[in-house]
Tab-separated table of C-alpha atoms in Angstrom:
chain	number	residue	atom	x	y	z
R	22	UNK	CA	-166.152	-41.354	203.870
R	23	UNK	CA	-168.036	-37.882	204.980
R	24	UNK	CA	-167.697	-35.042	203.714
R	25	UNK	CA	-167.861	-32.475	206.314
R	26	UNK	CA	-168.550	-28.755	205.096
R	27	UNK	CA	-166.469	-25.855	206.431
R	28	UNK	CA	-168.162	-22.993	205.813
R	29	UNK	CA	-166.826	-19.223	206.510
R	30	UNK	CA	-169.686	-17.009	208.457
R	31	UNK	CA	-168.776	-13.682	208.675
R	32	UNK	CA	-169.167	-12.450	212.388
R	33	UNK	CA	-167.594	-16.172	214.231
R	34	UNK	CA	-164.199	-16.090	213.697
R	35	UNK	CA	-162.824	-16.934	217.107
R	36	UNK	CA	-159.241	-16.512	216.120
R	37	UNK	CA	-159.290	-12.842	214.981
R	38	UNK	CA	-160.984	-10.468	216.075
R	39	UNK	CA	-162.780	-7.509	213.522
R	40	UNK	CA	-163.628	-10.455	211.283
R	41	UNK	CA	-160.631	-10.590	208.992
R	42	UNK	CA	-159.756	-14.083	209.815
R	43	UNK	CA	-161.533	-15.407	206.208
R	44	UNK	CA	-159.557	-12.539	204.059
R	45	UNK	CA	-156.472	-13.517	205.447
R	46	UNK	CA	-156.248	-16.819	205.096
R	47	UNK	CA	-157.560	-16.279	201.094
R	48	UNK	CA	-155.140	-14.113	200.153
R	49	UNK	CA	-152.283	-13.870	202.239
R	50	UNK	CA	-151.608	-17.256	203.817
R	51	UNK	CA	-151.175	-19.392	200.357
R	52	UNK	CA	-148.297	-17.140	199.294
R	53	UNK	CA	-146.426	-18.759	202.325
R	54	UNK	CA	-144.235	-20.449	200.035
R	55	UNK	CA	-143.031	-17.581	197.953
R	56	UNK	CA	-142.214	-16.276	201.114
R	57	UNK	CA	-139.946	-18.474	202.228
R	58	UNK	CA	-138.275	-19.117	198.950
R	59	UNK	CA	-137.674	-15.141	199.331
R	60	UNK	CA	-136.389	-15.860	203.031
R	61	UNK	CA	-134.269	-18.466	202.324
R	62	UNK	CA	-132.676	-16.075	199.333
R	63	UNK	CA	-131.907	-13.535	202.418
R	64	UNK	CA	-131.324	-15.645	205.239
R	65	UNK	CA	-129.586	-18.393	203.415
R	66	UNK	CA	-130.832	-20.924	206.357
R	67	UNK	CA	-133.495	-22.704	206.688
R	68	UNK	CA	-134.657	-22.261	210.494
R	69	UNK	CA	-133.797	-18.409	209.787
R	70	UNK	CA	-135.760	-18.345	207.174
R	71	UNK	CA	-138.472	-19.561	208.545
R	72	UNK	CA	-139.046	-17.346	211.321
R	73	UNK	CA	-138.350	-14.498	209.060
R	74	UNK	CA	-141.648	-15.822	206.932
R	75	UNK	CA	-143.430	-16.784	210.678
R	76	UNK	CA	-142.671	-13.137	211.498
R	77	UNK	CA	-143.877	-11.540	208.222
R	78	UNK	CA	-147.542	-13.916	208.070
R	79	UNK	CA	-148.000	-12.421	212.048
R	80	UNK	CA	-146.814	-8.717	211.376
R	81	UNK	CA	-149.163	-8.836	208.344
R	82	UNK	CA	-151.836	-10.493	210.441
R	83	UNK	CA	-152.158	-7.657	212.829
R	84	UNK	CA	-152.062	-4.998	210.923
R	85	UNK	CA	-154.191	-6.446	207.538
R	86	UNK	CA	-156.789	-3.829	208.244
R	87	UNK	CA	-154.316	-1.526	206.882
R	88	UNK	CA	-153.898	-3.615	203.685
R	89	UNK	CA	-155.953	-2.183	200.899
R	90	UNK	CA	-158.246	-4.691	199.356
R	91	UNK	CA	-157.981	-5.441	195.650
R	92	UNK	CA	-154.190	-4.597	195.745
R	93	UNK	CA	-151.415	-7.370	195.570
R	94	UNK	CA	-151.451	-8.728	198.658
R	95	UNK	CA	-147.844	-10.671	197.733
R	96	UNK	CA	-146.262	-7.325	197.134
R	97	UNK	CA	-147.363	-5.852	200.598
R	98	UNK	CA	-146.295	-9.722	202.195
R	99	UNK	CA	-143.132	-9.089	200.274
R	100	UNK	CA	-142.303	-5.544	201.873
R	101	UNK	CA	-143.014	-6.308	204.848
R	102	UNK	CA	-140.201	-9.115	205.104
R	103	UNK	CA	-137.982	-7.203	202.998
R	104	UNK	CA	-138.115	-4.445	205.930
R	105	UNK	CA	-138.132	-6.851	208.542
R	106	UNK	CA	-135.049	-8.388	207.299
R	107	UNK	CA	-133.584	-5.137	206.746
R	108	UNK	CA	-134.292	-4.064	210.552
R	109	UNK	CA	-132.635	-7.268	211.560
R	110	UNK	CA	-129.934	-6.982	209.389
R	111	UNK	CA	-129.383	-3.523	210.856
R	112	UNK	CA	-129.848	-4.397	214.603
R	113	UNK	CA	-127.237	-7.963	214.154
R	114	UNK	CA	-124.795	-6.271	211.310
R	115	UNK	CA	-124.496	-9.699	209.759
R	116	UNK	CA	-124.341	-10.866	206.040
R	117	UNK	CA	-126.323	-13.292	204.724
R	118	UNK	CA	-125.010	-16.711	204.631
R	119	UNK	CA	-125.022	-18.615	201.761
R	120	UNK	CA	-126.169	-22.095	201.946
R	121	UNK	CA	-124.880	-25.858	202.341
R	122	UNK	CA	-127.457	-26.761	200.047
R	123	UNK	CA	-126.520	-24.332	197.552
R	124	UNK	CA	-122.899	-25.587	197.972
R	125	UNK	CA	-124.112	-28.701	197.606
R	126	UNK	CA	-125.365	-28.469	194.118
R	127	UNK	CA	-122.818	-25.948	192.834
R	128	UNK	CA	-120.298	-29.277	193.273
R	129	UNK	CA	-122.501	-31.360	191.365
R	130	UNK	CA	-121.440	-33.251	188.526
R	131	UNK	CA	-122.899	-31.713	185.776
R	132	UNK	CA	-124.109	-35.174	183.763
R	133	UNK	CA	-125.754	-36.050	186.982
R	134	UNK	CA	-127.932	-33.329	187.377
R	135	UNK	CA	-131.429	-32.682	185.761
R	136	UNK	CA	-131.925	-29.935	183.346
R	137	UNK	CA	-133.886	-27.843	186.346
R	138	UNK	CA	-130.928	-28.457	189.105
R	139	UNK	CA	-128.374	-26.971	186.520
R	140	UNK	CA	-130.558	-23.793	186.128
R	141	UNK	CA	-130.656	-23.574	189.972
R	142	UNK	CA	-127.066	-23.820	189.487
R	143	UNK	CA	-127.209	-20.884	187.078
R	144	UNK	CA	-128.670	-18.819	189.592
R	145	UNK	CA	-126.818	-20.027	192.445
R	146	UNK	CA	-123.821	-18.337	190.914
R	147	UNK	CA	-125.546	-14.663	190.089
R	148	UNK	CA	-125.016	-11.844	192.679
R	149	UNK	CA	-127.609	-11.551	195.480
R	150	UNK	CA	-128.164	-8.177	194.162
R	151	UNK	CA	-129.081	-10.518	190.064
R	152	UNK	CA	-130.643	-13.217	192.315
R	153	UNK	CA	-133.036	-10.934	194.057
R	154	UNK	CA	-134.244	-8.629	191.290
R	155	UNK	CA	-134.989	-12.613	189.261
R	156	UNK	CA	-136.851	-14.118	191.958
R	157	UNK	CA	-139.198	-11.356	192.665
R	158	UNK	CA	-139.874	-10.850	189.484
R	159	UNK	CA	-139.879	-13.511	187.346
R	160	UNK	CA	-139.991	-16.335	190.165
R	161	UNK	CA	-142.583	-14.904	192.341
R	162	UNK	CA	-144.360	-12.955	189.401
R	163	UNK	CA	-144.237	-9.396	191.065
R	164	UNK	CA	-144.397	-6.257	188.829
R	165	UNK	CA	-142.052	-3.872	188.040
R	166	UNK	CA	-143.425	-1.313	190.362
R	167	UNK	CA	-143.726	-3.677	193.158
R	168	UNK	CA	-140.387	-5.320	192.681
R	169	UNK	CA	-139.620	-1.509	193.030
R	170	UNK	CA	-141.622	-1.345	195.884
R	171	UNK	CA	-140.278	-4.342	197.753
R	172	UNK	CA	-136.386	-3.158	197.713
R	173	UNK	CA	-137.286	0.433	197.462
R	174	UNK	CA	-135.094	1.838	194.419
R	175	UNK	CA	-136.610	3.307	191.824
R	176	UNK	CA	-138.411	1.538	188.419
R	177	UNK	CA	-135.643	2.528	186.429
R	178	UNK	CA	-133.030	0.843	188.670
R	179	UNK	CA	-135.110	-2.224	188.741
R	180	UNK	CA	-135.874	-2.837	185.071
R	181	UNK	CA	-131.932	-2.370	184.049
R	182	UNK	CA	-130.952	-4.348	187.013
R	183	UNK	CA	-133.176	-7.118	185.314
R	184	UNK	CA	-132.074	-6.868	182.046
R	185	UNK	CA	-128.828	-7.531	183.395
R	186	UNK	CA	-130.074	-10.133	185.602
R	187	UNK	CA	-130.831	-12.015	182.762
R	188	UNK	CA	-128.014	-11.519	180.589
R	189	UNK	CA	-125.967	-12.732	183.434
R	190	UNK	CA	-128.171	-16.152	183.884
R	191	UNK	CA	-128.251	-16.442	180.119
R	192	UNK	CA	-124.469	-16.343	180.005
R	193	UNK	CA	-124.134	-18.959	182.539
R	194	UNK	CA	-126.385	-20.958	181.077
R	195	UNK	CA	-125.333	-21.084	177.693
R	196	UNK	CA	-122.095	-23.072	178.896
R	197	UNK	CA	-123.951	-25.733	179.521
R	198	UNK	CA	-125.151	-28.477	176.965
R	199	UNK	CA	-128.616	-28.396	177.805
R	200	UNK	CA	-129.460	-24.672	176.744
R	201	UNK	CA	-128.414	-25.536	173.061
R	202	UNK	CA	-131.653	-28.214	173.269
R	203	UNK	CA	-133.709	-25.248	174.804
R	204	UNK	CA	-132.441	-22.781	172.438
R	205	UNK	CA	-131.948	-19.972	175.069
F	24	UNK	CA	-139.573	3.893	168.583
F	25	UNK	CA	-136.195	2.267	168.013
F	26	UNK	CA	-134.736	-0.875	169.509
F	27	UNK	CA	-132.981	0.438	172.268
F	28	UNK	CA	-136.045	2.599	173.481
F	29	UNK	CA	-137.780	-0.851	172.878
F	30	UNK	CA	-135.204	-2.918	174.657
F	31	UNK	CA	-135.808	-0.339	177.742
F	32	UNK	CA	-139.389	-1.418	177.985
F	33	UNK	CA	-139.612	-5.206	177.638
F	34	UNK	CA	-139.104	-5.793	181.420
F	35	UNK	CA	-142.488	-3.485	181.937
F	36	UNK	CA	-144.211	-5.333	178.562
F	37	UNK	CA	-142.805	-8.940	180.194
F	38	UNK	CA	-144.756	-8.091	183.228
F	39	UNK	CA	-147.416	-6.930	181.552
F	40	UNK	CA	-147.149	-3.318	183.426
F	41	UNK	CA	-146.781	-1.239	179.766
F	42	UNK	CA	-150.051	0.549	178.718
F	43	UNK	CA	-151.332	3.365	176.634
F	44	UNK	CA	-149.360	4.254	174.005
F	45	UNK	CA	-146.243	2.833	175.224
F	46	UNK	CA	-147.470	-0.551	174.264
F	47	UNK	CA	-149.002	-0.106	171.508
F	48	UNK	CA	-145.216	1.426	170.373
F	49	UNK	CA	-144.086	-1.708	171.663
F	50	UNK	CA	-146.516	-3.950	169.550
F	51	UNK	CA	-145.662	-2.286	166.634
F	52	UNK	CA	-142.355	-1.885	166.601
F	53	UNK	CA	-142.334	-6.199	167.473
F	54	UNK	CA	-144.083	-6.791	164.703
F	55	UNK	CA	-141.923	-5.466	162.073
F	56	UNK	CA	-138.713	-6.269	164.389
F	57	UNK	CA	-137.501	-10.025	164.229
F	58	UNK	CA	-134.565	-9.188	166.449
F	59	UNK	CA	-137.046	-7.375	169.156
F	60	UNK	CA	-139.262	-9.997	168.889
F	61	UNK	CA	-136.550	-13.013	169.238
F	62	UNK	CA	-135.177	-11.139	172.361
F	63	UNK	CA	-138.626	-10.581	174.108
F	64	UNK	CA	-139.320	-14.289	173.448
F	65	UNK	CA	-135.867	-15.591	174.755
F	66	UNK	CA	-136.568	-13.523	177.961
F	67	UNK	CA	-140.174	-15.005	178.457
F	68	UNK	CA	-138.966	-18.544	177.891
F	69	UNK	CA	-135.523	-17.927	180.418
F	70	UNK	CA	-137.731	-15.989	183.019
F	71	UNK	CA	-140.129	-19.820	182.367
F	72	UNK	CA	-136.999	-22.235	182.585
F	73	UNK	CA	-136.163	-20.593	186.025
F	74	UNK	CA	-139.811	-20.287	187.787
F	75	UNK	CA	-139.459	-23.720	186.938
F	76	UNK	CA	-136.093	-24.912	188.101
F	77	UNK	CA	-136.492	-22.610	191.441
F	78	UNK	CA	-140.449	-23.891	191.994
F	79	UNK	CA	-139.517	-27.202	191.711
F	80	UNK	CA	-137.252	-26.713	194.507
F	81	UNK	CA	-139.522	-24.886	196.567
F	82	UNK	CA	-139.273	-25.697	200.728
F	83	UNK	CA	-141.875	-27.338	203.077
F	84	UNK	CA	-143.726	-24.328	204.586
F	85	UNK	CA	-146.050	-26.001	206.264
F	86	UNK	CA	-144.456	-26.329	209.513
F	87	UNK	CA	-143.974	-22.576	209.726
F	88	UNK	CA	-147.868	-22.813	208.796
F	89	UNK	CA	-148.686	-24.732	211.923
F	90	UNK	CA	-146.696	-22.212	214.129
F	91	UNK	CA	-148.492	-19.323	212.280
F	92	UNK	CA	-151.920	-20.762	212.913
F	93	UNK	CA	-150.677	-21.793	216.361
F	94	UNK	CA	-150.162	-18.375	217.147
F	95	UNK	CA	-153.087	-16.704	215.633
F	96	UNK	CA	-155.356	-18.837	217.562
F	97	UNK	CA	-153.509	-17.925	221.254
F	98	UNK	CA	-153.143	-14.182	220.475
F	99	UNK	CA	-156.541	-14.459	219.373
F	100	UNK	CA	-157.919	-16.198	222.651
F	101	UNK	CA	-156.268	-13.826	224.759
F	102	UNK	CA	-158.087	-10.846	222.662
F	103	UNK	CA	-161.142	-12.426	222.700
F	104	UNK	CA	-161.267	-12.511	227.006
F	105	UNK	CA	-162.121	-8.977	226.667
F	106	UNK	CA	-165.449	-9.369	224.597
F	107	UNK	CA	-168.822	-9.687	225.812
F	108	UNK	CA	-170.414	-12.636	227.811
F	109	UNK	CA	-172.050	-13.892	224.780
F	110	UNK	CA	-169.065	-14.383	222.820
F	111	UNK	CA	-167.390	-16.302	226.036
F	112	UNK	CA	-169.922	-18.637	225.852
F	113	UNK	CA	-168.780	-19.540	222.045
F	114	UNK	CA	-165.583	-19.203	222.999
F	115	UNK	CA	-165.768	-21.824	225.989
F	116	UNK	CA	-167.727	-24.554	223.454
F	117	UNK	CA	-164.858	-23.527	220.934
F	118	UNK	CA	-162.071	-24.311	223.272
F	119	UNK	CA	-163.371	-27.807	224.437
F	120	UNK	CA	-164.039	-28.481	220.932
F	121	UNK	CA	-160.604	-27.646	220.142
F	122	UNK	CA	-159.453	-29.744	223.362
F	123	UNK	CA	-161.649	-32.954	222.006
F	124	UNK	CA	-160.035	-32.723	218.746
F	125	UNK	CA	-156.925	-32.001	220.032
F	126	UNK	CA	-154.945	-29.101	219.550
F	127	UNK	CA	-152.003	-30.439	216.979
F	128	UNK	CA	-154.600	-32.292	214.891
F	129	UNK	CA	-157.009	-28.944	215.048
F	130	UNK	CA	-153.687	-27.168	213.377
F	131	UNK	CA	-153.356	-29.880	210.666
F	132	UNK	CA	-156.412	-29.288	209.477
F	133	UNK	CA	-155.957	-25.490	209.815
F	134	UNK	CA	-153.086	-26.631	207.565
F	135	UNK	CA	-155.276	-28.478	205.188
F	136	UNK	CA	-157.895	-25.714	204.624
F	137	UNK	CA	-154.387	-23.069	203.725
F	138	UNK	CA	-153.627	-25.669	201.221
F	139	UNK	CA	-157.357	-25.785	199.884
F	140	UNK	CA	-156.770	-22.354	199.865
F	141	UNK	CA	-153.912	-22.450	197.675
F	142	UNK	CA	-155.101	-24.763	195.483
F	143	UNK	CA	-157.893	-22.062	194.918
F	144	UNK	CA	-155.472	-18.971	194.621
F	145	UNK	CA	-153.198	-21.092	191.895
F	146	UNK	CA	-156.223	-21.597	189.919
F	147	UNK	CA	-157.402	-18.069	190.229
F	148	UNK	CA	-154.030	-16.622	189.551
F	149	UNK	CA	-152.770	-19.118	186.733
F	150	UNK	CA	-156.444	-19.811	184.904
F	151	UNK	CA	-158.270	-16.437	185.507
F	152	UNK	CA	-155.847	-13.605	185.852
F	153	UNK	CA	-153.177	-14.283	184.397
F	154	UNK	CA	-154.392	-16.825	181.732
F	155	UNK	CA	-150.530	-18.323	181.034
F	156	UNK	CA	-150.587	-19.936	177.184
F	157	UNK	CA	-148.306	-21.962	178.070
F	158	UNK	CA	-146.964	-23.475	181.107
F	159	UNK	CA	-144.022	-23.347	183.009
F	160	UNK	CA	-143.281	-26.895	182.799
F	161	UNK	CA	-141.880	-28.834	179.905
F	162	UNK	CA	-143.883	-31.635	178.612
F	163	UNK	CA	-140.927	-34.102	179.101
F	164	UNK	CA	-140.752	-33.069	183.473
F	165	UNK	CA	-144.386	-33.541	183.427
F	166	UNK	CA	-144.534	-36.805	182.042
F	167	UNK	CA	-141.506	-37.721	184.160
F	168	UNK	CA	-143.279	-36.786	187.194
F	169	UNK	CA	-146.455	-38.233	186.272
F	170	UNK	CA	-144.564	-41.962	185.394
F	171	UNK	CA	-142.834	-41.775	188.741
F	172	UNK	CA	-145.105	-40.566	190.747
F	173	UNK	CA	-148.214	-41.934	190.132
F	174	UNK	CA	-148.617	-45.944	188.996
F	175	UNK	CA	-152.334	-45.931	187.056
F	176	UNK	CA	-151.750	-45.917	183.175
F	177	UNK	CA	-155.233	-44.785	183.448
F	178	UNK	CA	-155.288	-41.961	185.698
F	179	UNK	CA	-156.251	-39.072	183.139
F	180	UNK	CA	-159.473	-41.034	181.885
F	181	UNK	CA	-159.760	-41.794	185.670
F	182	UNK	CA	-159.786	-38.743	187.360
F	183	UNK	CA	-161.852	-36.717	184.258
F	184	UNK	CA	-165.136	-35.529	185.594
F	185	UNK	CA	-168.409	-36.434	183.666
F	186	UNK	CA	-168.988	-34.062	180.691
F	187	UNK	CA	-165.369	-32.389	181.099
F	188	UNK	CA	-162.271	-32.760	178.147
F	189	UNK	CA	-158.439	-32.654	179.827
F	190	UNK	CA	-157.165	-29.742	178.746
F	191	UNK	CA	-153.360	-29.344	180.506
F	192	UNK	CA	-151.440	-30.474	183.042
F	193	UNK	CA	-148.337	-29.417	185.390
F	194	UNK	CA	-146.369	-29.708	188.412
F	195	UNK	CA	-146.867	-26.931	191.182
F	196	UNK	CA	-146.274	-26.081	194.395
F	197	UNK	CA	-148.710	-25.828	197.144
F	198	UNK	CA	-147.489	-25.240	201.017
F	199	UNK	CA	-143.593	-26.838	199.637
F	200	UNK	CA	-145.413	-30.219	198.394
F	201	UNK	CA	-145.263	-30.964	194.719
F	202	UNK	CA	-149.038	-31.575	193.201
F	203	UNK	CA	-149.348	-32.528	189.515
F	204	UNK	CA	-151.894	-29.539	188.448
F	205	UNK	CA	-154.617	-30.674	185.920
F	206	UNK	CA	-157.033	-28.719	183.944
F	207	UNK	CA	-160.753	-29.924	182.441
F	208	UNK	CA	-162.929	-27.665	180.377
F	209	UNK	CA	-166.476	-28.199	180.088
F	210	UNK	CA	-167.238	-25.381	177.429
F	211	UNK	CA	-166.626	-21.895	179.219
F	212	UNK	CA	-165.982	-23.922	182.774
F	213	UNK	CA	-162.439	-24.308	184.365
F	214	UNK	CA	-161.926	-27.498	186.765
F	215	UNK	CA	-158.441	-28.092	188.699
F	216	UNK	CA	-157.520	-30.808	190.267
F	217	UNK	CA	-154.414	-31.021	192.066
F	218	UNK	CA	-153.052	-34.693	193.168
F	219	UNK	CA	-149.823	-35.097	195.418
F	220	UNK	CA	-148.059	-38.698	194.435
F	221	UNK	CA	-148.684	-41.586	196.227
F	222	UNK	CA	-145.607	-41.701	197.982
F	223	UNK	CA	-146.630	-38.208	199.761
F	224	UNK	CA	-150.001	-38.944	200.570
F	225	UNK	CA	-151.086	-39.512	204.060
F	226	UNK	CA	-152.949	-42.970	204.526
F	227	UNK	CA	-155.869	-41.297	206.929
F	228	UNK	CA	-158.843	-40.616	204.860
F	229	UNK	CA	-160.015	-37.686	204.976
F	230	UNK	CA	-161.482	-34.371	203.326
F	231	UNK	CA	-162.341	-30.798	203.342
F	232	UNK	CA	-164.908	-28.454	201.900
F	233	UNK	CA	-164.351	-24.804	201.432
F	234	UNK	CA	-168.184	-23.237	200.098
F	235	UNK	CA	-165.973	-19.825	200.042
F	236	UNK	CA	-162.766	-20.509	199.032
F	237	UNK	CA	-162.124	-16.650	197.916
F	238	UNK	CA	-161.967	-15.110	194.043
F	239	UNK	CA	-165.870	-16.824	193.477
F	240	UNK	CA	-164.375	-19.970	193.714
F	241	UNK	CA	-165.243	-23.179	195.561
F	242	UNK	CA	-162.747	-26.116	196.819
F	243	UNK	CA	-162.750	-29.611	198.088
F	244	UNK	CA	-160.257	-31.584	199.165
F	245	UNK	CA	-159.630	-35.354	199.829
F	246	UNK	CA	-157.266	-37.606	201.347
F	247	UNK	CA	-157.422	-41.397	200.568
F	248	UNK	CA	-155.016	-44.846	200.649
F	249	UNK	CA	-152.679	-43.902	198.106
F	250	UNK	CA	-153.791	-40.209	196.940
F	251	UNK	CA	-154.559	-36.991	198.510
F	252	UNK	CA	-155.669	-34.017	195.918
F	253	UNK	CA	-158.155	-30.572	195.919
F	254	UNK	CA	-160.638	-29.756	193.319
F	255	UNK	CA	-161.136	-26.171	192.670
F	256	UNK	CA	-163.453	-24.493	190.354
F	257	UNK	CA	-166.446	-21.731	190.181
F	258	UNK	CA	-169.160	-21.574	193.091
F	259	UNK	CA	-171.649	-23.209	192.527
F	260	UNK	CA	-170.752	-24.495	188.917
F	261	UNK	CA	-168.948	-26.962	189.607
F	262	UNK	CA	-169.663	-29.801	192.015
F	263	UNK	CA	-166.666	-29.745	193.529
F	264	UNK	CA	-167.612	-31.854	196.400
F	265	UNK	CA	-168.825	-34.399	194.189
F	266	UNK	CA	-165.898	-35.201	192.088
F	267	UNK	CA	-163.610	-34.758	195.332
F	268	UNK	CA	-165.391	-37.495	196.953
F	269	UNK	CA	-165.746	-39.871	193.465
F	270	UNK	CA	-161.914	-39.216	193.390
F	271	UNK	CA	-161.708	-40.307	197.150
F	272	UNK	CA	-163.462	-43.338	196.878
F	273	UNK	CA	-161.248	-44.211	193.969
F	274	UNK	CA	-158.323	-44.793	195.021
């Protein structure tokens, strides 16, 4: 087996022009998958979802000379599909669908289902408005201000919205047998 | 500061936002507050139990990857027919090199390196900024995942480079593919390596070596039989490329 070496030469990308090729693919491309969980939470389908993140990576592509190096690049990826979806959402005046998969797991049986699928579960049965303020934050790890950012409502708003966020999962939780084990 | 002002502020403290004086209030008053104290816990360990559940469950993004990359490269060829002669001539070699390898396989790999890539920003985000004392994953998914997924008995003596001690291990997420996450110290020095399972490995051998993977970091990664798997760690201080290709060869 070889092992060939890929190295990055500032001045050759051929697929960008201005160079920022290398930058973009470090810090914006691996948070492809947070994306698309966050897509999927807005679009509720899959193929929706995906062009929604496709969108996003190539909006934030052309303009990532306006990105400002050594902030979080998730937060700005974040905004920009939040407003994307939110021009969309304005242009099609549709709601967002929830689901088959989701439906499919809210009927499970509950001995049948791990410990993770029930807390899915959980969530699954928040409001969007609970749903959204959890993922950002503590799925996706954004902070308070760029949760704040992201939906564009002020700090306040977002830190009692997740307070109650979590009250609302905890409550749903604690019906089921496995929380007593986790002591939530 | 009482517990309701308290109460107010854990979301900031939980992300880690609350400075100055506001946390040091907060530090206090958690100290002498068992009630405070049990509630900022409870939230840390719900706020774990769900970036769990939900990143377990994470989609495939890698064929929205492809079509990214896919695109990047044509807007970017039709932007670069404006540049100077000199660059055309690159450009020409690049595009029959591209047409040799073929343009779907040329993607995959594109595909590859963003993985690599990943691999590198988990570490840096999980190991170096964030330095999380614990997990997300419980002890009993990992050792689930690691009996069902991967058949050696051996594989933690296996896969431990020379000189390093295992440290932790745990399931993540790169690209919507679920890689078992492990760490080795070797005193101050951070390795990762990240396996996928056998039964999601491709059977082509191959690898990839990023000298710059971003953060000061380097990453290699490697495709065998029965195991494909990146190895991330400091520039330079850790042979990456070695242990990748040791790891290759193994299985």
């Amino acid at each position: 087996m070889e092992l060939d070496d890929v190295k990055f030469v500032r001045g050759t990308s051929l697929t960008m022009p201005k160079d920022w090729t290398f930058e973009f693919e470090t810090v914006a491309l691996p948070h492809a998958g947070g994306l698309l969980r966050y897509a999927l939470h807005l679009e509720g389908e899959k193929a929706r979802a995906e062009d929604l993140v496709q969108d996003t990576l190539l909006s934030a592509w052309r303009h990532f000379h306006q990105f400002e190096q050594g902030t979080n690049c998730k937060a700005w990826l974040f905004r920009i599909l939040k407003n994307l979806h939110s021009r969309q959402m304005r242009r099609m005046s549709r709601k967002p669908e929830v689901s088959l998969e989701q439906d499919e797991f809210r009927l499970a049986a509950p001995e049948r289902i791990s410990a993770n699928q029930q807390v899915r579960d959980a969530f699954a049965r928040l409001t969007p408005e609970h749903q959204e303020v959890l993922q950002l934050a503590a799925v996706e790890g954004l902070g308070i201000r760029e949760v704040a950012d992201v939906l564009q409502v002020p700090q306040g708003t977002v830190m009692s919205r997740l307070s109650r966020a979590r009250a609302s999962l905890r409550s749903v939780l604690q019906t089921r047998a496995f929380v007593r084990k986790e002591g939530l | 500061m009482n517990c309701e002002s308290v109460q107010d502020l854990l979301p900031l403290y939980l992300s880690g936002e609350l400075t100055g004086e506001g946390l040091a209030a907060v530090q206090h008053h958690i100290k002498a507050c068992e009630a405070c104290a049990q509630s900022l816990s409870a939230d840390r360990q719900l706020d774990d139990v769900l970036r769990t559940a939900m990143l377990e469950h994470s989609p495939d993004v890698s064929a929205v990857l492809q079509r990214v990359h896919g695109k990047m490269a044509t807007s970017g060829w039709k932007r670069m027919l404006h540049v100077r002669s000199l660059r055309l001539a690159a450009l020409a070699a690049m595009v029959v090199l591209v047409a040799v390898l073929g343009v779907s396989s040329f993607r995959a790999r594109q595909v590859q390196r963003t993985t690599a890539m990943a691999a590198a920003n988990d570490h840096y985000s999980d190991l170096v900024l964030l330095r999380h004392p614990d997990w997300a994953y419980q002890p009993d998914d990992v050792a689930r995942f690691m009996l069902e997924e991967f058949s050696r008995q051996d594989l933690l003596a296996v896969i431990t480079p020379q000189g390093a001690v295992f440290e932790k291990v745990r399931l993540c997420n790169l690209g919507g593919t679920q890689y078992a996450h492990f760490v080795f110290r070797t005193g101050a020095t951070e390795t990762s390596i990240f396996l996928i399972p056998n039964g999601q490995a491709g059977n082509k051998r191959e690898s990839i070596h990023l000298a710059d993977a971003g953060h000061g970091l380097e990453a290699s990664g490697f495709s065998s039989e029965h195991l494909s798997g990146v190895v991330v760690g400091d520039k330079g201080q850790v042979q990456t490329q070695e242990i990748a290709k040791r790891l290759g060869g193994m299985f």
